[in-house]
Amino acid sequence: MNKSCTCPAHSQARRILQNNNSASDATSKHHHHTKDCSHHSHDDTEHEYAFEMASSTMRFGEGVTREVGQDLVNMKAKKVLVMTDPNIAKLPVMKTVVESLKANNVPFVIYDKTRAEPTDKSFMDAIAFTKEHRPDVFVAVGGGSVLDTCKAANLYFNYPDADLLEFVNAPIGKGSVITKDLSPLIAIPTTAGTGSETTGTAIFDYEPLHVKTGIANRKLRPTLGIVDPLNTRTMPSQVKIASGLDVLCHALESYTALPYNERSPRPANPAERPAYQGSNPISDIWSLEALRLTVKYLARSAKDPLDMEANTQMCLAASAAGTGFGSAGVHLCHGMSYPISGLNKTYKHPEYNVDHSIVPHGISVAVTAPAVFRYTGAACPDRHFKAAEIFGADLSKIRKGESAGPLLADQLTKFLENLGVPDGIGALGYTKADIPALVKGTLPQHRVTKLAPLTTGAEALEKIFEDAIKNY
């Protein structure tokens, strides 16, 4: 192998074959084609060579929610569908939205039946309501579940004859490309977590298979995200922790994802380039900043709902992470979280006011994180060392040859334990006997699992799940 070649055909192997899994390699690099590579012509056909950054317009500031009525007037909205959930409907943020719409004489109708951790059925209920009322603009007020439900309602309102699985990610759905523009959508998040106000993704539980899946396309991105830190003050502590852990894993996974120019095959048409493309130099900036902010402010935000500095910084972290993973994507923590949530029958997380069992999304991604990054450390040790340093690891004291994965896993474990996060998947009710079903539910999540920095099949997933049964 040509040691000077950095083309994608060689770079993945080089990162593992070279003795890079040590503290001496602590700089982050992306790999690019070079003309002296003997495989260049083949790779030029097979591997990606470009990445795209796409994000919603975002407006940020305390009290900015009250501007939404003027935004709708500027959009010349004739009938607005305001989508929320039964809990948010009773909170001050909805009062502010409704008052703003009334003050600006904007006609609207409210749908307040979205489900926390939505399902195919709850998506269909929201879609049916939308088709009945035929809005020309959408406003989503809530956490990621509300925002994602509103995106789906917008999509299928504009594709009225499409089956639900038409645009759902393959292999669970058909994965068809969204080719036409959708209706304007203003997203007003009330949590600091999903970053859904910046992304073209909508996630739901597909109950026939007991697994989470989703729709991912740039056309789903909100027209405008209104991020108002005042709207997060009413979040219960456990909701803040779960939401913040989603930010944490968005940042870590996108930063350690397969580099964009190692992904294959390259799309035949630019319109087919996926939303999740692999880590890239611009996503790295957003992901690292989101990680720094989350490590610094999540515990403070969860402890004191009136700590506006912490609330504000976590809102910034959520949107920053959304911008980063919105182009880079996520990988194993998210892929493995989908069956953890989907197969849950009895676990109900504290402080979630719902009438069904629930593993919040942020909890489901975090409980496997130590095991995941213990596994992926060998692929890009430099990035794992960098992340561990942000958590507080002193790299100057790392012994030569010390592995990056276990170091980051140890830092993550301390962070999660200090927040009182359930102790691995075992604390959610899963045992070793459940691992085959969890692996089976993870394998179809190609959209994210194929962005892991190491090729990860059933045997590797089984070991990671086993490692994640208990963290502390």
CSV table of N, CA, C and O in Angstrom, one decimal, residues 173-254:
chain,number,residue,atom,x,y,z
A,173,GLY,N,-38.8,1.2,4.8
A,173,GLY,CA,-39.7,1.9,3.8
A,173,GLY,C,-39.1,1.9,2.5
A,173,GLY,O,-38.0,1.2,2.2
A,174,LYS,N,-39.7,2.6,1.5
A,174,LYS,CA,-39.2,2.6,0.1
A,174,LYS,C,-38.1,3.6,0.0
A,174,LYS,O,-37.3,3.5,-1.0
A,175,GLY,N,-38.0,4.6,0.8
A,175,GLY,CA,-36.9,5.6,0.7
A,175,GLY,C,-36.9,6.4,-0.5
A,175,GLY,O,-35.9,6.9,-1.0
A,176,SER,N,-38.1,6.7,-1.0
A,176,SER,CA,-38.3,7.6,-2.2
A,176,SER,C,-37.8,9.0,-1.9
A,176,SER,O,-37.9,9.5,-0.8
A,177,VAL,N,-37.3,9.6,-2.9
A,177,VAL,CA,-36.7,11.0,-2.8
A,177,VAL,C,-37.9,12.0,-2.8
A,177,VAL,O,-38.8,11.9,-3.7
A,178,ILE,N,-37.9,13.0,-2.0
A,178,ILE,CA,-38.8,14.0,-2.0
A,178,ILE,C,-38.4,15.1,-3.0
A,178,ILE,O,-37.3,15.6,-2.9
A,179,THR,N,-39.2,15.3,-4.0
A,179,THR,CA,-38.7,16.1,-5.2
A,179,THR,C,-39.4,17.5,-5.2
A,179,THR,O,-38.9,18.3,-6.0
A,180,LYS,N,-40.4,17.7,-4.5
A,180,LYS,CA,-41.1,19.0,-4.6
A,180,LYS,C,-41.0,19.7,-3.2
A,180,LYS,O,-40.9,19.1,-2.2
A,181,ASP,N,-41.1,21.1,-3.3
A,181,ASP,CA,-41.0,21.9,-2.1
A,181,ASP,C,-42.3,21.7,-1.3
A,181,ASP,O,-43.4,21.5,-1.8
A,182,LEU,N,-42.2,21.7,0.0
A,182,LEU,CA,-43.3,21.5,0.9
A,182,LEU,C,-43.8,22.9,1.4
A,182,LEU,O,-43.3,23.9,1.0
A,183,SER,N,-44.8,22.9,2.2
A,183,SER,CA,-45.4,24.2,2.7
A,183,SER,C,-44.4,24.8,3.8
A,183,SER,O,-43.6,24.0,4.4
A,184,PRO,N,-44.5,26.1,4.0
A,184,PRO,CA,-43.6,26.7,5.0
A,184,PRO,C,-43.9,26.1,6.4
A,184,PRO,O,-45.1,25.8,6.7
A,185,LEU,N,-42.9,25.9,7.2
A,185,LEU,CA,-43.0,25.4,8.5
A,185,LEU,C,-42.1,26.2,9.5
A,185,LEU,O,-40.9,26.3,9.2
A,186,ILE,N,-42.7,26.7,10.5
A,186,ILE,CA,-42.0,27.4,11.5
A,186,ILE,C,-41.9,26.5,12.8
A,186,ILE,O,-42.9,26.0,13.2
A,187,ALA,N,-40.7,26.2,13.2
A,187,ALA,CA,-40.5,25.3,14.4
A,187,ALA,C,-40.1,26.1,15.6
A,187,ALA,O,-39.1,26.9,15.5
A,188,ILE,N,-40.8,25.9,16.7
A,188,ILE,CA,-40.5,26.6,17.9
A,188,ILE,C,-40.2,25.5,19.0
A,188,ILE,O,-41.2,25.0,19.6
A,189,PRO,N,-39.0,25.2,19.2
A,189,PRO,CA,-38.7,24.1,20.1
A,189,PRO,C,-38.9,24.5,21.6
A,189,PRO,O,-38.6,25.7,22.0
A,190,THR,N,-39.3,23.6,22.4
A,190,THR,CA,-39.5,23.8,23.8
A,190,THR,C,-38.5,23.0,24.7
A,190,THR,O,-38.6,23.0,25.9
A,191,THR,N,-37.7,22.2,24.0
A,191,THR,CA,-36.6,21.5,24.7
A,191,THR,C,-35.3,21.8,24.0
A,191,THR,O,-35.2,22.4,22.9
A,192,ALA,N,-34.2,21.5,24.8
A,192,ALA,CA,-32.9,21.8,24.2
A,192,ALA,C,-32.3,20.4,24.0
A,192,ALA,O,-31.6,19.8,24.9
A,193,GLY,N,-32.6,19.8,22.9
A,193,GLY,CA,-32.2,18.4,22.6
A,193,GLY,C,-32.1,18.0,21.2
A,193,GLY,O,-31.0,17.9,20.7
A,194,THR,N,-33.2,17.8,20.5
A,194,THR,CA,-33.2,17.1,19.2
A,194,THR,C,-32.5,18.0,18.1
A,194,THR,O,-32.0,17.4,17.2
A,195,GLY,N,-32.6,19.3,18.2
A,195,GLY,CA,-32.1,20.1,17.1
A,195,GLY,C,-33.0,20.0,15.9
A,195,GLY,O,-32.6,20.4,14.8
A,196,SER,N,-34.2,19.5,16.1
A,196,SER,CA,-35.1,19.2,15.0
A,196,SER,C,-35.5,20.5,14.2
A,196,SER,O,-35.9,20.4,13.0
A,197,GLU,N,-35.3,21.6,14.9
A,197,GLU,CA,-35.6,22.9,14.2
A,197,GLU,C,-34.6,23.2,13.1
A,197,GLU,O,-34.9,24.1,12.3
A,198,THR,N,-33.5,22.5,13.0
A,198,THR,CA,-32.5,22.7,12.0
A,198,THR,C,-32.4,21.6,11.0
A,198,THR,O,-31.7,21.7,10.0
A,199,THR,N,-33.1,20.5,11.2
A,199,THR,CA,-32.8,19.3,10.4
A,199,THR,C,-33.9,18.8,9.5
A,199,THR,O,-35.1,19.2,9.8
A,200,GLY,N,-33.6,18.0,8.5
A,200,GLY,CA,-34.6,17.4,7.6
A,200,GLY,C,-34.9,16.0,8.0
A,200,GLY,O,-35.0,15.1,7.1
A,201,THR,N,-35.2,15.7,9.3
A,201,THR,CA,-35.4,14.4,9.8
A,201,THR,C,-36.6,14.3,10.6
A,201,THR,O,-36.9,15.3,11.4
A,202,ALA,N,-37.4,13.2,10.5
A,202,ALA,CA,-38.6,13.0,11.3
A,202,ALA,C,-38.6,11.5,11.7
A,202,ALA,O,-38.6,10.6,10.9
A,203,ILE,N,-38.5,11.3,13.0
A,203,ILE,CA,-38.3,9.9,13.6
A,203,ILE,C,-39.6,9.5,14.3
A,203,ILE,O,-40.3,10.3,14.9
A,204,PHE,N,-39.9,8.2,14.1
A,204,PHE,CA,-41.1,7.6,14.7
A,204,PHE,C,-40.9,6.1,15.0
A,204,PHE,O,-40.0,5.5,14.4
A,205,ASP,N,-41.8,5.6,15.9
A,205,ASP,CA,-41.8,4.2,16.1
A,205,ASP,C,-42.7,3.5,15.1
A,205,ASP,O,-43.9,3.9,15.0
A,206,TYR,N,-42.1,2.6,14.4
A,206,TYR,CA,-43.0,1.8,13.4
A,206,TYR,C,-43.4,0.5,14.2
A,206,TYR,O,-42.7,-0.4,14.3
A,207,GLU,N,-44.6,0.6,14.7
A,207,GLU,CA,-45.1,-0.4,15.6
A,207,GLU,C,-45.2,-1.8,15.0
A,207,GLU,O,-45.0,-2.8,15.7
A,208,PRO,N,-45.5,-2.0,13.7
A,208,PRO,CA,-45.6,-3.4,13.2
A,208,PRO,C,-44.3,-4.1,13.3
A,208,PRO,O,-44.3,-5.4,13.5
A,209,LEU,N,-43.1,-3.4,13.3
A,209,LEU,CA,-41.8,-4.1,13.5
A,209,LEU,C,-41.2,-3.8,14.9
A,209,LEU,O,-40.1,-4.3,15.1
A,210,HIS,N,-41.9,-3.0,15.7
A,210,HIS,CA,-41.4,-2.7,17.1
A,210,HIS,C,-40.0,-2.0,17.0
A,210,HIS,O,-39.1,-2.4,17.7
A,211,VAL,N,-39.9,-1.1,16.1
A,211,VAL,CA,-38.6,-0.4,15.9
A,211,VAL,C,-38.8,1.0,15.5
A,211,VAL,O,-39.8,1.3,14.8
A,212,LYS,N,-37.8,1.9,15.8
A,212,LYS,CA,-37.8,3.2,15.4
A,212,LYS,C,-37.3,3.3,14.0
A,212,LYS,O,-36.3,2.6,13.6
A,213,THR,N,-37.8,4.2,13.2
A,213,THR,CA,-37.2,4.5,11.9
A,213,THR,C,-37.5,6.0,11.6
A,213,THR,O,-37.9,6.7,12.5
A,214,GLY,N,-37.4,6.4,10.4
A,214,GLY,CA,-37.7,7.8,10.1
A,214,GLY,C,-37.6,8.2,8.6
A,214,GLY,O,-37.5,7.3,7.8
A,215,ILE,N,-37.8,9.5,8.4
A,215,ILE,CA,-37.7,10.0,7.1
A,215,ILE,C,-36.6,11.1,7.1
A,215,ILE,O,-36.5,11.9,8.1
A,216,ALA,N,-35.7,11.1,6.1
A,216,ALA,CA,-34.6,12.1,6.1
A,216,ALA,C,-34.5,12.7,4.7
A,216,ALA,O,-34.2,11.9,3.8
A,217,ASN,N,-34.7,13.9,4.6
A,217,ASN,CA,-34.6,14.6,3.4
A,217,ASN,C,-34.5,16.1,3.6
A,217,ASN,O,-35.2,16.6,4.5
A,218,ARG,N,-33.7,16.8,2.9
A,218,ARG,CA,-33.5,18.3,3.1
A,218,ARG,C,-34.8,19.0,3.0
A,218,ARG,O,-35.0,20.1,3.5
A,219,LYS,N,-35.8,18.5,2.2
A,219,LYS,CA,-37.0,19.2,1.9
A,219,LYS,C,-37.9,19.3,3.2
A,219,LYS,O,-38.8,20.1,3.3
A,220,LEU,N,-37.6,18.4,4.2
A,220,LEU,CA,-38.3,18.4,5.5
A,220,LEU,C,-37.9,19.6,6.4
A,220,LEU,O,-38.5,19.8,7.4
A,221,ARG,N,-36.7,20.2,6.1
A,221,ARG,CA,-36.2,21.2,7.0
A,221,ARG,C,-37.2,22.3,7.2
A,221,ARG,O,-37.8,22.8,6.3
A,222,PRO,N,-37.4,22.8,8.5
A,222,PRO,CA,-38.3,23.9,8.7
A,222,PRO,C,-37.8,25.1,8.0
A,222,PRO,O,-36.6,25.3,7.8
A,223,THR,N,-38.7,26.0,7.6
A,223,THR,CA,-38.4,27.3,7.0
A,223,THR,C,-37.7,28.2,7.9
A,223,THR,O,-36.7,28.9,7.6
A,224,LEU,N,-38.1,28.1,9.2
A,224,LEU,CA,-37.5,29.0,10.2
A,224,LEU,C,-37.6,28.3,11.6
A,224,LEU,O,-38.6,27.7,11.9
A,225,GLY,N,-36.5,28.3,12.3
A,225,GLY,CA,-36.5,27.8,13.7
A,225,GLY,C,-36.4,29.0,14.6
A,225,GLY,O,-35.5,29.9,14.5
A,226,ILE,N,-37.4,29.1,15.5
A,226,ILE,CA,-37.4,30.2,16.5
A,226,ILE,C,-37.0,29.6,17.8
A,226,ILE,O,-37.8,28.8,18.5
A,227,VAL,N,-35.8,29.9,18.3
A,227,VAL,CA,-35.2,29.3,19.5
A,227,VAL,C,-35.2,30.3,20.6
A,227,VAL,O,-34.4,31.3,20.5
A,228,ASP,N,-36.1,30.1,21.5
A,228,ASP,CA,-36.3,31.0,22.6
A,228,ASP,C,-36.0,30.3,24.0
A,228,ASP,O,-36.7,29.4,24.4
A,229,PRO,N,-34.9,30.7,24.6
A,229,PRO,CA,-34.5,30.0,25.9
A,229,PRO,C,-35.6,30.1,26.9
A,229,PRO,O,-35.6,29.2,27.8
A,230,LEU,N,-36.4,31.1,26.9
A,230,LEU,CA,-37.5,31.2,27.9
A,230,LEU,C,-38.5,29.9,27.8
A,230,LEU,O,-39.1,29.6,28.8
A,231,ASN,N,-38.5,29.3,26.6
A,231,ASN,CA,-39.5,28.2,26.5
A,231,ASN,C,-39.0,26.9,27.1
A,231,ASN,O,-39.8,26.0,27.2
A,232,THR,N,-37.7,26.9,27.6
A,232,THR,CA,-37.2,25.7,28.2
A,232,THR,C,-37.3,25.7,29.7
A,232,THR,O,-37.0,24.7,30.4
A,233,ARG,N,-37.8,26.8,30.3
A,233,ARG,CA,-37.8,26.9,31.8
A,233,ARG,C,-38.8,25.9,32.4
A,233,ARG,O,-38.6,25.6,33.6
A,234,THR,N,-39.8,25.5,31.7
A,234,THR,CA,-40.8,24.7,32.3
A,234,THR,C,-40.5,23.2,32.1
A,234,THR,O,-41.2,22.3,32.6
A,235,MET,N,-39.3,22.9,31.5
A,235,MET,CA,-39.0,21.5,31.4
A,235,MET,C,-38.6,20.8,32.7
A,235,MET,O,-37.8,21.3,33.5
A,236,PRO,N,-39.2,19.7,33.1
A,236,PRO,CA,-38.8,19.0,34.3
A,236,PRO,C,-37.3,18.5,34.2
A,236,PRO,O,-36.8,18.4,33.1
A,237,SER,N,-36.7,18.3,35.3
A,237,SER,CA,-35.3,18.0,35.3
A,237,SER,C,-34.9,16.8,34.5
A,237,SER,O,-34.0,16.8,33.7
A,238,GLN,N,-35.8,15.7,34.6
A,238,GLN,CA,-35.5,14.5,33.8
A,238,GLN,C,-35.6,14.7,32.3
A,238,GLN,O,-34.9,14.1,31.5
A,239,VAL,N,-36.5,15.6,31.9
A,239,VAL,CA,-36.7,15.9,30.5
A,239,VAL,C,-35.5,16.7,30.0
A,239,VAL,O,-35.0,16.5,28.9
A,240,LYS,N,-35.0,17.6,30.8
A,240,LYS,CA,-33.8,18.3,30.5
A,240,LYS,C,-32.6,17.4,30.3
A,240,LYS,O,-31.8,17.6,29.3
A,241,ILE,N,-32.5,16.5,31.2
A,241,ILE,CA,-31.3,15.5,31.1
A,241,ILE,C,-31.4,14.7,29.9
A,241,ILE,O,-30.5,14.6,29.1
A,242,ALA,N,-32.6,14.1,29.6
A,242,ALA,CA,-32.8,13.3,28.4
A,242,ALA,C,-32.6,14.1,27.2
A,242,ALA,O,-31.9,13.6,26.2
A,243,SER,N,-33.1,15.3,27.1
A,243,SER,CA,-32.9,16.1,25.9
A,243,SER,C,-31.4,16.4,25.7
A,243,SER,O,-30.9,16.4,24.6
A,244,GLY,N,-30.8,16.8,26.8
A,244,GLY,CA,-29.4,17.1,26.7
A,244,GLY,C,-28.5,16.0,26.3
A,244,GLY,O,-27.5,16.2,25.6
A,245,LEU,N,-28.9,14.8,26.7
A,245,LEU,CA,-28.1,13.6,26.3
A,245,LEU,C,-28.2,13.3,24.8
A,245,LEU,O,-27.3,12.8,24.2
A,246,ASP,N,-29.3,13.7,24.3
A,246,ASP,CA,-29.5,13.6,22.8
A,246,ASP,C,-28.5,14.6,22.1
A,246,ASP,O,-27.8,14.2,21.1
A,247,VAL,N,-28.4,15.8,22.6
A,247,VAL,CA,-27.4,16.7,22.1
A,247,VAL,C,-26.0,16.1,22.2
A,247,VAL,O,-25.2,16.2,21.3
A,248,LEU,N,-25.7,15.6,23.4
A,248,LEU,CA,-24.4,15.0,23.6
A,248,LEU,C,-24.0,13.9,22.6
A,248,LEU,O,-22.9,13.9,22.0
A,249,CYS,N,-25.0,13.0,22.4
A,249,CYS,CA,-24.7,11.9,21.4
A,249,CYS,C,-24.7,12.4,20.0
A,249,CYS,O,-23.9,11.9,19.1
A,250,HIS,N,-25.5,13.4,19.7
A,250,HIS,CA,-25.5,14.0,18.3
A,250,HIS,C,-24.0,14.5,18.1
A,250,HIS,O,-23.5,14.3,17.0
A,251,ALA,N,-23.5,15.2,19.1
A,251,ALA,CA,-22.2,15.8,18.9
A,251,ALA,C,-21.1,14.7,18.8
A,251,ALA,O,-20.2,14.7,17.9
A,252,LEU,N,-21.1,13.8,19.7
A,252,LEU,CA,-20.1,12.7,19.7
A,252,LEU,C,-20.1,11.8,18.4
A,252,LEU,O,-19.1,11.5,17.8
A,253,GLU,N,-21.3,11.4,18.1
A,253,GLU,CA,-21.5,10.5,16.9
A,253,GLU,C,-21.1,11.2,15.6
A,253,GLU,O,-20.5,10.6,14.7
A,254,SER,N,-21.6,12.5,15.4
A,254,SER,CA,-21.3,13.2,14.2
A,254,SER,C,-19.8,13.4,14.1
A,254,SER,O,-19.2,13.4,13.0
